[in-house]
Amino acid sequence: MAQHTLTTLHALLARPKSVTSWSGWLPRGNHAGHLIGTAALVDASGVTIPGLTMQLEVKAPVIAIACLYLFSIMQLQGRDRSRVYQLEVAPAGKRTHRGLTTIHGPHEHLLSEEPTPVIATGVNCDSWDECAAWFLLRTSIVAPTLPNPFKP
């Protein structure tokens, strides 16, 4: 599969899709305290979108306001897996990106472009469910909810 451009990525994000084969929340082997879960992405006809997966990750915070939530769409090409879209949620006062611009708090990545801050109400450490809903909206993933790692 060819690499995405911003144009093809925007088209992909706008196209309705859903998830299947949710792995469940599992400990991430190389990051103590992290949970990770993945699912395949399928188009409106139920056909798997080649190489694309949804990946969710949370870091168990020492204190409640010190969250790290990653909502990602990943592309697998051969043995390489790369991020095509990601919503990163962290406390508003925490520096989360240092590049051409410094970003504090939630932001989103599109391919390898510089990330942009997310200032949407509800996209913060206080509500996994609101962050998940915003991710689903931005990526056109049709799902009633995403599994909340903080609720049994």
PDB file of C-alpha atoms in Angstrom:
ATOM      1  CA  MET A   1       0.000   0.000   0.000  1.00  0.00           C
ATOM      2  CA  ALA A   2       1.296   3.461  -0.906  1.00  0.00           C
ATOM      3  CA  GLN A   3       2.159   6.069   1.698  1.00  0.00           C
ATOM      4  CA  HIS A   4      -0.643   8.463   2.527  1.00  0.00           C
ATOM      5  CA  THR A   5      -0.475  12.133   1.613  1.00  0.00           C
ATOM      6  CA  LEU A   6      -2.433  14.793   3.484  1.00  0.00           C
ATOM      7  CA  THR A   7      -5.038  14.667   0.701  1.00  0.00           C
ATOM      8  CA  THR A   8      -5.495  10.889   0.886  1.00  0.00           C
ATOM      9  CA  LEU A   9      -5.453  11.009   4.684  1.00  0.00           C
ATOM     10  CA  HIS A  10      -8.234  13.598   4.797  1.00  0.00           C
ATOM     11  CA  ALA A  11     -10.261  11.421   2.421  1.00  0.00           C
ATOM     12  CA  LEU A  12      -9.616   8.372   4.614  1.00  0.00           C
ATOM     13  CA  LEU A  13     -10.590  10.217   7.789  1.00  0.00           C
ATOM     14  CA  ALA A  14     -13.822  11.480   6.187  1.00  0.00           C
ATOM     15  CA  ARG A  15     -14.908   8.014   4.992  1.00  0.00           C
ATOM     16  CA  PRO A  16     -17.204   6.148   7.437  1.00  0.00           C
ATOM     17  CA  LYS A  17     -15.554   3.104   8.970  1.00  0.00           C
ATOM     18  CA  SER A  18     -15.949   0.847  11.959  1.00  0.00           C
ATOM     19  CA  VAL A  19     -13.804  -1.421  14.080  1.00  0.00           C
ATOM     20  CA  THR A  20     -13.640  -5.173  14.471  1.00  0.00           C
ATOM     21  CA  SER A  21     -11.497  -7.698  16.310  1.00  0.00           C
ATOM     22  CA  TRP A  22     -10.900  -5.571  19.429  1.00  0.00           C
ATOM     23  CA  SER A  23      -7.957  -7.067  21.334  1.00  0.00           C
ATOM     24  CA  GLY A  24      -9.102  -5.884  24.730  1.00  0.00           C
ATOM     25  CA  TRP A  25      -6.911  -3.873  27.077  1.00  0.00           C
ATOM     26  CA  LEU A  26      -3.516  -5.525  27.568  1.00  0.00           C
ATOM     27  CA  PRO A  27      -0.404  -4.447  29.466  1.00  0.00           C
ATOM     28  CA  ARG A  28       2.147  -2.897  27.132  1.00  0.00           C
ATOM     29  CA  GLY A  29       5.277  -4.984  27.565  1.00  0.00           C
ATOM     30  CA  ASN A  30       7.834  -2.227  27.117  1.00  0.00           C
ATOM     31  CA  HIS A  31       6.083   0.493  29.161  1.00  0.00           C
ATOM     32  CA  ALA A  32       5.177  -0.341  32.771  1.00  0.00           C
ATOM     33  CA  GLY A  33       1.762   0.971  33.725  1.00  0.00           C
ATOM     34  CA  HIS A  34       0.539   1.347  30.134  1.00  0.00           C
ATOM     35  CA  LEU A  35      -2.440  -0.472  28.667  1.00  0.00           C
ATOM     36  CA  ILE A  36      -2.847  -0.887  24.920  1.00  0.00           C
ATOM     37  CA  GLY A  37      -5.613  -2.209  22.698  1.00  0.00           C
ATOM     38  CA  THR A  38      -5.968  -2.582  18.946  1.00  0.00           C
ATOM     39  CA  ALA A  39      -8.702  -3.257  16.424  1.00  0.00           C
ATOM     40  CA  ALA A  40      -8.900  -3.653  12.674  1.00  0.00           C
ATOM     41  CA  LEU A  41     -10.656  -0.927  10.665  1.00  0.00           C
ATOM     42  CA  VAL A  42     -13.339  -1.907   8.181  1.00  0.00           C
ATOM     43  CA  ASP A  43     -15.150   0.149   5.567  1.00  0.00           C
ATOM     44  CA  ALA A  44     -18.924   0.676   5.353  1.00  0.00           C
ATOM     45  CA  SER A  45     -19.252  -2.669   3.509  1.00  0.00           C
ATOM     46  CA  GLY A  46     -17.476  -4.525   6.328  1.00  0.00           C
ATOM     47  CA  VAL A  47     -14.307  -5.061   4.276  1.00  0.00           C
ATOM     48  CA  THR A  48     -11.047  -4.698   6.174  1.00  0.00           C
ATOM     49  CA  ILE A  49      -9.092  -1.586   5.187  1.00  0.00           C
ATOM     50  CA  PRO A  50      -5.667  -3.056   4.321  1.00  0.00           C
ATOM     51  CA  GLY A  51      -2.925  -2.248   6.794  1.00  0.00           C
ATOM     52  CA  LEU A  52      -4.957   0.143   8.964  1.00  0.00           C
ATOM     53  CA  THR A  53      -5.620  -0.404  12.638  1.00  0.00           C
ATOM     54  CA  MET A  54      -6.997   1.624  15.482  1.00  0.00           C
ATOM     55  CA  GLN A  55      -4.694   1.662  18.495  1.00  0.00           C
ATOM     56  CA  LEU A  56      -5.653   2.998  21.923  1.00  0.00           C
ATOM     57  CA  GLU A  57      -3.180   3.465  24.749  1.00  0.00           C
ATOM     58  CA  VAL A  58      -3.411   4.794  28.284  1.00  0.00           C
ATOM     59  CA  LYS A  59      -0.775   5.425  30.883  1.00  0.00           C
ATOM     60  CA  ALA A  60      -1.916   4.712  34.399  1.00  0.00           C
ATOM     61  CA  PRO A  61      -1.391   8.055  36.146  1.00  0.00           C
ATOM     62  CA  VAL A  62       0.148   8.394  39.583  1.00  0.00           C
ATOM     63  CA  ILE A  63      -2.368  11.190  40.164  1.00  0.00           C
ATOM     64  CA  ALA A  64      -5.693  11.489  38.366  1.00  0.00           C
ATOM     65  CA  ILE A  65      -4.918  14.713  36.513  1.00  0.00           C
ATOM     66  CA  ALA A  66      -1.658  13.372  35.017  1.00  0.00           C
ATOM     67  CA  CYS A  67      -3.180  11.306  32.241  1.00  0.00           C
ATOM     68  CA  LEU A  68      -1.797  10.209  28.894  1.00  0.00           C
ATOM     69  CA  TYR A  69      -4.330   8.927  26.370  1.00  0.00           C
ATOM     70  CA  LEU A  70      -3.318   8.060  22.803  1.00  0.00           C
ATOM     71  CA  PHE A  71      -6.016   7.465  20.186  1.00  0.00           C
ATOM     72  CA  SER A  72      -4.327   6.434  16.925  1.00  0.00           C
ATOM     73  CA  ILE A  73      -4.837   5.138  13.438  1.00  0.00           C
ATOM     74  CA  MET A  74      -1.764   3.183  12.433  1.00  0.00           C
ATOM     75  CA  GLN A  75      -0.601   2.009   8.978  1.00  0.00           C
ATOM     76  CA  LEU A  76       1.257  -1.274   8.617  1.00  0.00           C
ATOM     77  CA  GLN A  77       3.558  -1.532   5.603  1.00  0.00           C
ATOM     78  CA  GLY A  78       5.647  -4.666   5.566  1.00  0.00           C
ATOM     79  CA  ARG A  79       7.242  -4.784   9.008  1.00  0.00           C
ATOM     80  CA  ASP A  80       6.932  -1.045   9.618  1.00  0.00           C
ATOM     81  CA  ARG A  81       4.041   0.504  11.496  1.00  0.00           C
ATOM     82  CA  SER A  82       3.571   4.262  11.315  1.00  0.00           C
ATOM     83  CA  ARG A  83       1.123   6.733  12.764  1.00  0.00           C
ATOM     84  CA  VAL A  84      -1.197   8.313  10.215  1.00  0.00           C
ATOM     85  CA  TYR A  85      -3.456  10.045  12.744  1.00  0.00           C
ATOM     86  CA  GLN A  86      -3.228  10.492  16.504  1.00  0.00           C
ATOM     87  CA  LEU A  87      -5.046  12.370  19.223  1.00  0.00           C
ATOM     88  CA  GLU A  88      -2.775  12.753  22.262  1.00  0.00           C
ATOM     89  CA  VAL A  89      -4.451  13.829  25.484  1.00  0.00           C
ATOM     90  CA  ALA A  90      -2.394  15.040  28.439  1.00  0.00           C
ATOM     91  CA  PRO A  91      -2.870  17.731  31.108  1.00  0.00           C
ATOM     92  CA  ALA A  92      -3.238  21.243  29.683  1.00  0.00           C
ATOM     93  CA  GLY A  93      -0.164  22.505  31.539  1.00  0.00           C
ATOM     94  CA  LYS A  94       2.129  19.681  30.449  1.00  0.00           C
ATOM     95  CA  ARG A  95       4.508  20.272  27.519  1.00  0.00           C
ATOM     96  CA  THR A  96       3.564  17.527  25.086  1.00  0.00           C
ATOM     97  CA  HIS A  97       5.392  18.564  21.935  1.00  0.00           C
ATOM     98  CA  ARG A  98       8.586  20.438  21.214  1.00  0.00           C
ATOM     99  CA  GLY A  99       9.138  21.155  17.536  1.00  0.00           C
ATOM    100  CA  LEU A 100       8.585  24.207  15.364  1.00  0.00           C
ATOM    101  CA  THR A 101       6.072  25.157  18.025  1.00  0.00           C
ATOM    102  CA  THR A 102       5.810  24.051  21.624  1.00  0.00           C
ATOM    103  CA  ILE A 103       2.450  22.549  22.557  1.00  0.00           C
ATOM    104  CA  HIS A 104       1.051  22.060  26.029  1.00  0.00           C
ATOM    105  CA  GLY A 105      -1.785  19.595  26.543  1.00  0.00           C
ATOM    106  CA  PRO A 106      -3.952  17.815  23.974  1.00  0.00           C
ATOM    107  CA  HIS A 107      -2.953  17.878  20.316  1.00  0.00           C
ATOM    108  CA  GLU A 108      -3.377  15.876  17.135  1.00  0.00           C
ATOM    109  CA  HIS A 109      -0.912  14.520  14.602  1.00  0.00           C
ATOM    110  CA  LEU A 110      -1.587  14.075  10.880  1.00  0.00           C
ATOM    111  CA  LEU A 111       1.142  11.964   9.285  1.00  0.00           C
ATOM    112  CA  SER A 112       4.538  13.550   9.971  1.00  0.00           C
ATOM    113  CA  GLU A 113       3.206  17.123   9.878  1.00  0.00           C
ATOM    114  CA  GLU A 114       3.669  19.392  12.877  1.00  0.00           C
ATOM    115  CA  PRO A 115       0.912  18.620  15.388  1.00  0.00           C
ATOM    116  CA  THR A 116      -1.847  21.099  16.152  1.00  0.00           C
ATOM    117  CA  PRO A 117      -3.298  21.918  19.579  1.00  0.00           C
ATOM    118  CA  VAL A 118      -6.769  20.613  20.413  1.00  0.00           C
ATOM    119  CA  ILE A 119      -8.818  23.053  22.445  1.00  0.00           C
ATOM    120  CA  ALA A 120     -12.175  21.281  22.197  1.00  0.00           C
ATOM    121  CA  THR A 121     -14.246  21.215  25.365  1.00  0.00           C
ATOM    122  CA  GLY A 122     -14.115  17.782  26.940  1.00  0.00           C
ATOM    123  CA  VAL A 123     -10.800  16.728  25.383  1.00  0.00           C
ATOM    124  CA  ASN A 124      -8.908  16.579  28.652  1.00  0.00           C
ATOM    125  CA  CYS A 125      -7.873  14.213  31.434  1.00  0.00           C
ATOM    126  CA  ASP A 126     -11.228  14.483  33.171  1.00  0.00           C
ATOM    127  CA  SER A 127     -13.187  12.360  30.710  1.00  0.00           C
ATOM    128  CA  TRP A 128     -11.968   9.350  28.743  1.00  0.00           C
ATOM    129  CA  ASP A 129     -15.440   9.025  27.198  1.00  0.00           C
ATOM    130  CA  GLU A 130     -15.492  12.595  25.846  1.00  0.00           C
ATOM    131  CA  CYS A 131     -11.967  12.220  24.427  1.00  0.00           C
ATOM    132  CA  ALA A 132     -12.990   8.935  22.793  1.00  0.00           C
ATOM    133  CA  ALA A 133     -16.140  10.523  21.317  1.00  0.00           C
ATOM    134  CA  TRP A 134     -14.057  13.375  19.849  1.00  0.00           C
ATOM    135  CA  PHE A 135     -11.615  10.865  18.301  1.00  0.00           C
ATOM    136  CA  LEU A 136     -14.493   8.890  16.764  1.00  0.00           C
ATOM    137  CA  LEU A 137     -15.951  12.085  15.306  1.00  0.00           C
ATOM    138  CA  ARG A 138     -12.602  13.290  13.866  1.00  0.00           C
ATOM    139  CA  THR A 139     -11.863   9.916  12.268  1.00  0.00           C
ATOM    140  CA  SER A 140     -15.415   9.031  11.138  1.00  0.00           C
ATOM    141  CA  ILE A 141     -15.300   5.764  13.048  1.00  0.00           C
ATOM    142  CA  VAL A 142     -18.858   4.625  13.582  1.00  0.00           C
ATOM    143  CA  ALA A 143     -18.934   2.970  16.988  1.00  0.00           C
ATOM    144  CA  PRO A 144     -21.281   3.433  19.899  1.00  0.00           C
ATOM    145  CA  THR A 145     -18.322   3.918  22.277  1.00  0.00           C
ATOM    146  CA  LEU A 146     -14.728   2.893  22.731  1.00  0.00           C
ATOM    147  CA  PRO A 147     -13.839   0.577  25.621  1.00  0.00           C
ATOM    148  CA  ASN A 148     -13.129   2.647  28.718  1.00  0.00           C
ATOM    149  CA  PRO A 149     -10.045   1.269  30.499  1.00  0.00           C
ATOM    150  CA  PHE A 150     -11.208   2.811  33.778  1.00  0.00           C
ATOM    151  CA  LYS A 151     -14.563   1.032  33.902  1.00  0.00           C
ATOM    152  CA  PRO A 152     -14.901  -2.740  34.330  1.00  0.00           C
TER     153      PRO A 152
END
